[in-house]
């Protein structure tokens, strides 16, 4: 079913509400002007059931005329499943006066949905918000914030109880928090998050984990954020696996609190494996583990160099093996070695 079709380069001013399933929305190069303080496109079922097999693609959304509340989304979808949103541009014609508040919200059930090649510019709220369910894929595209780094903006927010979330080749840049994985909605911890070759760059914090998820990262690029590039908060049982890539440039824009900011990887709870990663040029610590409760982690075959301090770690039952440390300003501080293995490192 084709719900709406507009002529090429038309400017559409109205709000839209879709209450259908098995639908296709294609605007063929049109521009939707977002000129009011509310969600622009609302997708929901009047009977409270899930909506499925919806495709939205090939148009632009431009914020204009009025300043909008940060919790208003360009596309707000309730209980959306088995659907695709692709090839969109979400921007503003005056980012100072009428910035984009939030991009795509998948509220309630979010299951087997794909967001592909969607570009968002100067987001002030949340780029993509993910509800509970499974198999959410975010592929390509860009989520760009306003470059403030200390505002409330979030690139991708997994709000709880979703698994099989894949983030692939997506730029997540210049936000308060790049990716937030947390039980924000109270429906339980997220389950499995897979991040491959995404760019997490120039945020306040890059990747933040605040629940008990398993998070797998291949080819990490976490760089130039002010507080931490990758951060696991306290009181989690998170399991983080990072293989390949680089964590670098912490605090390159500013470093007002070098005592606990401007770090590469900071882990306050949970467990992790860091394998074959370049940890470099962070003004704070390259790898910081301040809590003894962090156990059973493994740092293997990494190059840790040109940081304020390479390693400042504690814990128990950990392994630090076959790494190279060089040109860090302060010597490493490693404690908790009574139950651990620190072996075959060069300069560490």
Short mmCIF file of C-alpha atoms in Angstrom, two decimals:
data_model
loop_
_atom_site.label_atom_id
_atom_site.label_comp_id
_atom_site.label_asym_id
_atom_site.label_seq_id
_atom_site.Cartn_x
_atom_site.Cartn_y
_atom_site.Cartn_z
CA UNK A 1 0.00 0.00 0.00
CA UNK A 2 1.29 3.46 -0.89
CA UNK A 3 0.07 5.80 1.85
CA UNK A 4 1.34 9.09 0.49
CA UNK A 5 3.20 10.18 -2.60
CA UNK A 6 4.38 13.73 -3.19
CA UNK A 7 5.88 15.34 -6.25
CA UNK A 8 9.61 15.84 -6.54
CA UNK A 9 11.00 18.65 -4.33
CA UNK A 10 7.58 19.45 -2.89
CA UNK A 11 7.50 21.07 0.54
CA UNK A 12 5.03 19.34 2.85
CA UNK A 13 3.96 21.22 5.98
CA UNK A 14 1.41 18.88 7.61
CA UNK A 15 1.79 16.32 10.36
CA UNK A 16 1.12 12.71 9.39
CA UNK A 17 -0.34 9.87 11.43
CA UNK A 18 -0.23 6.33 10.05
CA UNK A 19 -2.34 3.57 11.60
CA UNK A 20 -1.83 0.80 9.08
CA UNK A 21 0.27 -2.28 8.55
CA UNK A 22 1.84 -3.74 5.40
CA UNK A 23 2.57 -0.23 4.19
CA UNK A 24 5.06 1.60 2.01
CA UNK A 25 5.87 5.30 2.31
CA UNK A 26 8.07 6.79 -0.39
CA UNK A 27 8.36 10.52 -0.88
CA UNK A 28 10.58 10.48 -3.96
CA UNK A 29 12.89 13.34 -3.09
CA UNK A 30 10.32 15.42 -1.20
CA UNK A 31 11.06 17.65 1.78
CA UNK A 32 8.83 17.52 4.85
CA UNK A 33 8.94 20.83 6.73
CA UNK A 34 8.70 20.33 10.49
CA UNK A 35 7.08 23.55 11.70
CA UNK A 36 5.47 22.70 15.05
CA UNK A 37 6.47 21.46 18.51
CA UNK A 38 5.34 17.84 18.31
CA UNK A 39 6.34 14.58 16.64
CA UNK A 40 6.26 14.98 12.87
CA UNK A 41 5.38 11.46 11.72
CA UNK A 42 3.53 9.31 14.26
CA UNK A 43 3.16 5.60 13.55
CA UNK A 44 0.82 3.73 15.88
CA UNK A 45 -2.08 1.30 15.83
CA UNK A 46 -5.38 2.52 17.20
CA UNK A 47 -6.14 -0.93 18.61
CA UNK A 48 -2.85 -1.12 20.52
CA UNK A 49 -1.45 -3.98 18.44
CA UNK A 50 1.95 -4.10 16.78
CA UNK A 51 2.44 -2.54 13.34
CA UNK A 52 4.44 -4.57 10.84
CA UNK A 53 5.96 -4.43 7.35
CA UNK A 54 6.21 -0.66 7.05
CA UNK A 55 8.82 0.88 4.75
CA UNK A 56 9.70 4.58 4.97
CA UNK A 57 12.32 5.87 2.55
CA UNK A 58 13.75 8.49 0.19
CA UNK A 59 12.87 11.94 1.51
CA UNK A 60 14.15 14.70 3.77
CA UNK A 61 12.80 16.18 6.99
CA UNK A 62 13.76 19.79 7.74
CA UNK A 63 13.11 21.44 11.10
CA UNK A 64 11.88 25.01 10.73
CA UNK A 65 9.81 27.91 12.18
CA UNK A 66 9.65 26.97 15.90
CA UNK A 67 12.00 25.68 18.58
CA UNK A 68 10.96 22.16 19.53
CA UNK A 69 11.07 20.16 22.77
CA UNK A 70 13.97 17.71 22.83
CA UNK A 71 11.67 14.71 23.30
CA UNK A 72 9.90 15.28 19.97
CA UNK A 73 10.89 12.89 17.18
CA UNK A 74 10.89 13.34 13.43
CA UNK A 75 9.55 9.76 13.27
CA UNK A 76 7.80 8.41 16.36
CA UNK A 77 6.80 4.75 16.05
CA UNK A 78 4.95 2.75 18.69
CA UNK A 79 5.28 -1.05 18.66
CA UNK A 80 6.83 -1.16 15.20
CA UNK A 81 8.10 -4.54 13.97
CA UNK A 82 9.45 -6.10 10.76
CA UNK A 83 9.93 -2.69 9.14
CA UNK A 84 12.52 -0.54 7.39
CA UNK A 85 13.43 3.14 7.55
CA UNK A 86 16.04 4.09 4.98
CA UNK A 87 17.65 6.78 2.85
CA UNK A 88 16.43 9.79 4.85
CA UNK A 89 18.02 13.13 5.69
CA UNK A 90 16.92 14.84 8.91
CA UNK A 91 18.20 18.40 9.27
CA UNK A 92 17.29 22.02 9.98
CA UNK A 93 17.23 25.16 7.86
CA UNK A 94 18.46 27.11 10.93
CA UNK A 95 20.25 24.90 13.45
CA UNK A 96 20.74 27.78 15.88
CA UNK A 97 17.07 28.74 16.11
CA UNK A 98 15.23 25.54 15.09
CA UNK A 99 17.58 22.59 15.68
CA UNK A 100 16.44 19.03 15.17
CA UNK A 101 15.27 17.74 18.57
CA UNK A 102 15.22 13.95 18.08
CA UNK A 103 15.35 11.66 15.06
CA UNK A 104 13.73 8.22 15.15
CA UNK A 105 11.98 6.83 18.22
CA UNK A 106 10.98 3.16 18.32
CA UNK A 107 8.86 3.19 21.46
CA UNK A 108 7.50 0.09 23.20
CA UNK A 109 8.12 -3.02 21.12
CA UNK A 110 10.94 -2.66 18.58
CA UNK A 111 11.61 -5.93 16.81
CA UNK A 112 13.19 -6.93 13.48
CA UNK A 113 13.50 -3.35 12.26
CA UNK A 114 16.25 -1.91 10.05
CA UNK A 115 17.42 1.71 9.86
CA UNK A 116 19.68 2.07 6.84
CA UNK A 117 21.62 5.08 5.52
CA UNK A 118 19.77 7.73 7.51
CA UNK A 119 21.69 10.97 8.01
CA UNK A 120 20.87 13.31 10.91
CA UNK A 121 22.51 16.70 11.37
CA UNK A 122 22.99 18.67 14.61
CA UNK A 123 20.71 16.58 16.79
CA UNK A 124 19.97 18.14 20.19
CA UNK A 125 17.96 15.25 21.70
CA UNK A 126 18.25 11.56 20.76
CA UNK A 127 19.18 10.35 17.29
CA UNK A 128 17.73 6.83 17.51
CA UNK A 129 15.86 5.46 20.52
CA UNK A 130 15.28 1.71 20.71
CA UNK A 131 12.55 0.05 22.77
CA UNK A 132 12.36 -3.61 23.81
CA UNK A 133 12.44 -6.63 21.52
CA UNK A 134 15.19 -8.02 19.29
CA UNK A 135 17.01 -7.80 15.95
CA UNK A 136 17.36 -4.07 15.42
CA UNK A 137 19.87 -3.20 12.69
CA UNK A 138 21.34 0.26 12.19
CA UNK A 139 23.48 0.28 9.07
CA UNK A 140 25.45 3.17 7.62
CA UNK A 141 24.32 6.75 7.88
CA UNK A 142 25.39 9.45 10.31
CA UNK A 143 24.11 10.85 13.59
CA UNK A 144 25.78 14.21 14.15
CA UNK A 145 25.20 16.37 17.22
CA UNK A 146 25.70 20.07 17.76
CA UNK A 147 29.30 19.66 18.91
CA UNK A 148 28.65 20.86 22.46
CA UNK A 149 29.70 17.52 24.06
CA UNK A 150 28.17 18.44 27.44
CA UNK A 151 24.49 18.64 26.51
CA UNK A 152 21.85 15.91 26.95
CA UNK A 153 22.09 14.64 23.38
CA UNK A 154 22.46 10.90 22.69
CA UNK A 155 23.30 9.30 19.35
CA UNK A 156 21.81 5.83 19.87
CA UNK A 157 19.94 4.91 23.06
CA UNK A 158 19.09 1.27 23.80
CA UNK A 159 16.53 1.79 26.56
CA UNK A 160 16.20 -1.79 27.82
CA UNK A 161 15.44 -5.45 27.07
CA UNK A 162 16.55 -5.55 23.47
CA UNK A 163 18.90 -8.15 22.04
CA UNK A 164 20.51 -8.74 18.70
CA UNK A 165 21.05 -5.01 18.17
CA UNK A 166 23.54 -4.46 15.34
CA UNK A 167 25.22 -1.09 14.72
CA UNK A 168 27.32 -1.26 11.55
CA UNK A 169 29.39 1.39 9.75
CA UNK A 170 27.51 4.30 11.34
CA UNK A 171 29.05 7.66 12.27
CA UNK A 172 28.05 8.84 15.77
CA UNK A 173 29.72 12.19 16.30
CA UNK A 174 29.63 15.39 18.39
CA UNK A 175 26.97 14.43 20.96
CA UNK A 176 26.76 14.43 24.74
CA UNK A 177 26.77 10.61 24.70
CA UNK A 178 27.49 8.64 21.55
CA UNK A 179 25.86 5.29 22.39
CA UNK A 180 23.98 4.66 25.65
CA UNK A 181 23.12 1.08 26.63
CA UNK A 182 20.99 1.14 29.77
CA UNK A 183 17.81 -0.08 31.42
CA UNK A 184 16.39 3.42 31.12
CA UNK A 185 12.81 2.28 30.60
CA UNK A 186 12.74 -0.12 33.54
CA UNK A 187 11.87 -3.20 31.44
CA UNK A 188 15.18 -4.95 32.13
CA UNK A 189 18.74 -5.00 30.91
CA UNK A 190 19.51 -5.13 27.23
CA UNK A 191 20.95 -8.45 26.11
CA UNK A 192 23.35 -8.51 23.13
CA UNK A 193 24.69 -5.47 21.30
CA UNK A 194 27.01 -5.85 18.29
CA UNK A 195 29.00 -2.86 17.03
CA UNK A 196 31.18 -3.22 13.95
CA UNK A 197 33.29 -0.54 12.29
CA UNK A 198 31.19 2.32 13.62
CA UNK A 199 32.77 5.73 14.22
CA UNK A 200 32.20 7.03 17.76
CA UNK A 201 33.92 10.39 17.74
CA UNK A 202 34.08 13.79 19.49
CA UNK A 203 31.38 13.20 22.10
CA UNK A 204 31.25 13.98 25.82
CA UNK A 205 31.42 10.23 26.40
CA UNK A 206 31.61 7.77 23.53
CA UNK A 207 30.10 4.39 24.43
CA UNK A 208 28.38 4.16 27.83
CA UNK A 209 27.18 0.84 29.31
CA UNK A 210 24.93 1.00 32.37
CA UNK A 211 23.29 -2.44 32.38
CA UNK A 212 24.24 -6.13 32.17
CA UNK A 213 24.53 -6.45 28.39
CA UNK A 214 26.98 -8.46 26.39
CA UNK A 215 28.57 -5.91 24.04
CA UNK A 216 30.77 -7.08 21.17
CA UNK A 217 32.82 -4.53 19.19
CA UNK A 218 34.84 -5.34 16.09
CA UNK A 219 37.16 -2.68 14.68
CA UNK A 220 36.47 -0.03 17.30
CA UNK A 221 36.90 3.64 16.52
CA UNK A 222 36.28 5.51 19.78
CA UNK A 223 38.06 8.83 19.71
CA UNK A 224 38.27 12.48 20.75
CA UNK A 225 35.59 12.38 23.45
CA UNK A 226 36.23 14.47 26.54
CA UNK A 227 35.40 12.20 29.50
CA UNK A 228 35.80 8.58 28.33
CA UNK A 229 35.90 6.91 24.94
CA UNK A 230 34.38 3.71 26.37
CA UNK A 231 32.81 3.62 29.84
CA UNK A 232 31.23 0.84 31.92
CA UNK A 233 29.48 2.32 34.95
CA UNK A 234 29.33 0.88 38.45
CA UNK A 235 26.94 -1.88 39.57
CA UNK A 236 26.71 -3.81 36.31
CA UNK A 237 27.58 -7.34 35.26
CA UNK A 238 28.28 -6.19 31.71
CA UNK A 239 30.51 -8.31 29.48
CA UNK A 240 32.46 -6.28 26.91
CA UNK A 241 34.53 -7.75 24.08
CA UNK A 242 36.62 -5.43 21.87
CA UNK A 243 38.70 -6.83 19.03
CA UNK A 244 40.85 -4.58 16.85
CA UNK A 245 40.67 -0.88 16.14
CA UNK A 246 41.72 2.13 18.19
CA UNK A 247 40.74 4.05 21.33
CA UNK A 248 42.42 7.42 21.23
CA UNK A 249 42.61 11.19 21.58
CA UNK A 250 40.69 11.43 24.86
CA UNK A 251 40.40 15.08 25.89
CA UNK A 252 41.78 16.49 22.65
CA UNK A 253 39.27 19.38 22.65
CA UNK A 254 39.44 20.08 26.40
CA UNK A 255 40.57 18.27 29.53
CA UNK A 256 39.36 20.28 32.56
CA UNK A 257 39.52 17.29 34.97
CA UNK A 258 42.57 15.25 34.10
CA UNK A 259 42.25 13.44 37.46
CA UNK A 260 39.32 11.39 36.14
CA UNK A 261 38.46 12.59 32.62
CA UNK A 262 40.06 12.30 29.19
CA UNK A 263 40.46 8.52 29.39
CA UNK A 264 40.43 5.78 26.81
CA UNK A 265 38.68 2.77 28.39
CA UNK A 266 37.22 3.16 31.90
CA UNK A 267 35.68 0.10 33.57
CA UNK A 268 34.00 0.39 36.98
CA UNK A 269 32.25 -3.00 37.01
CA UNK A 270 31.69 -6.08 34.89
CA UNK A 271 34.21 -7.97 32.76
CA UNK A 272 35.94 -7.33 29.45
CA UNK A 273 38.40 -8.58 26.85
CA UNK A 274 40.55 -6.07 24.95
CA UNK A 275 42.37 -7.77 22.09
CA UNK A 276 44.64 -6.17 19.50
CA UNK A 277 43.57 -2.56 20.11
CA UNK A 278 45.69 0.60 19.79
CA UNK A 279 45.12 2.68 22.95
CA UNK A 280 46.87 5.95 22.26
CA UNK A 281 47.09 9.70 22.79
CA UNK A 282 44.55 9.90 25.61
CA UNK A 283 45.35 12.85 27.87
CA UNK A 284 44.14 10.93 30.93
CA UNK A 285 44.61 7.18 31.31
CA UNK A 286 44.67 4.78 28.43
CA UNK A 287 42.98 2.03 30.47
CA UNK A 288 41.54 2.82 33.91
CA UNK A 289 40.04 0.25 36.26
CA UNK A 290 39.55 1.97 39.63
CA UNK A 291 37.42 -0.67 41.38
CA UNK A 292 38.69 -3.94 42.87
CA UNK A 293 35.35 -5.56 42.09
CA UNK A 294 36.26 -5.73 38.38
CA UNK A 295 37.48 -9.28 37.78
CA UNK A 296 38.36 -11.79 35.07
CA UNK A 297 39.36 -9.27 32.43
CA UNK A 298 41.98 -9.82 29.77
CA UNK A 299 44.15 -7.22 27.99
CA UNK A 300 46.07 -8.99 25.25
CA UNK A 301 48.25 -7.95 22.29
CA UNK A 302 47.48 -4.22 22.56
CA UNK A 303 49.71 -1.22 21.94
CA UNK A 304 49.27 1.34 24.71
CA UNK A 305 51.24 4.48 24.00
CA UNK A 306 51.43 8.28 24.23
CA UNK A 307 48.77 8.51 26.95
CA UNK A 308 48.89 10.57 30.13
CA UNK A 309 49.19 7.19 31.84
CA UNK A 310 49.02 3.88 30.03
CA UNK A 311 47.53 1.50 32.61
CA UNK A 312 46.00 2.32 35.98
CA UNK A 313 44.24 -0.89 36.92
CA UNK A 314 43.25 -3.08 39.84
CA UNK A 315 40.91 -6.03 40.36
CA UNK A 316 41.47 -9.77 40.60
CA UNK A 317 41.84 -12.86 38.40
CA UNK A 318 42.85 -10.79 35.38
CA UNK A 319 45.43 -11.28 32.65
CA UNK A 320 47.59 -8.59 31.02
CA UNK A 321 49.76 -10.32 28.43
CA UNK A 322 51.75 -9.65 25.27
CA UNK A 323 51.21 -5.89 25.19
CA UNK A 324 53.53 -3.03 24.30
CA UNK A 325 53.52 0.18 26.38
CA UNK A 326 55.56 3.14 25.23
CA UNK A 327 55.82 6.95 25.57
CA UNK A 328 53.18 7.28 28.29
CA UNK A 329 53.79 10.28 30.54
CA UNK A 330 53.31 8.50 33.89
CA UNK A 331 54.38 4.97 34.82
CA UNK A 332 51.76 2.25 34.94
CA UNK A 333 49.99 1.40 38.20
CA UNK A 334 48.90 -2.25 38.35
CA UNK A 335 47.57 -3.78 41.58
CA UNK A 336 45.69 -6.97 42.38
CA UNK A 337 48.38 -9.10 40.79
CA UNK A 338 48.35 -11.71 43.59
CA UNK A 339 45.56 -13.61 41.83
CA UNK A 340 46.38 -12.47 38.30
CA UNK A 341 48.86 -12.90 35.48
CA UNK A 342 50.92 -10.01 34.11
CA UNK A 343 53.34 -11.58 31.65
CA UNK A 344 55.29 -11.13 28.42
CA UNK A 345 54.66 -7.39 28.12
CA UNK A 346 57.14 -4.87 26.77
CA UNK A 347 57.30 -1.65 28.79
CA UNK A 348 54.06 -2.38 30.66
#
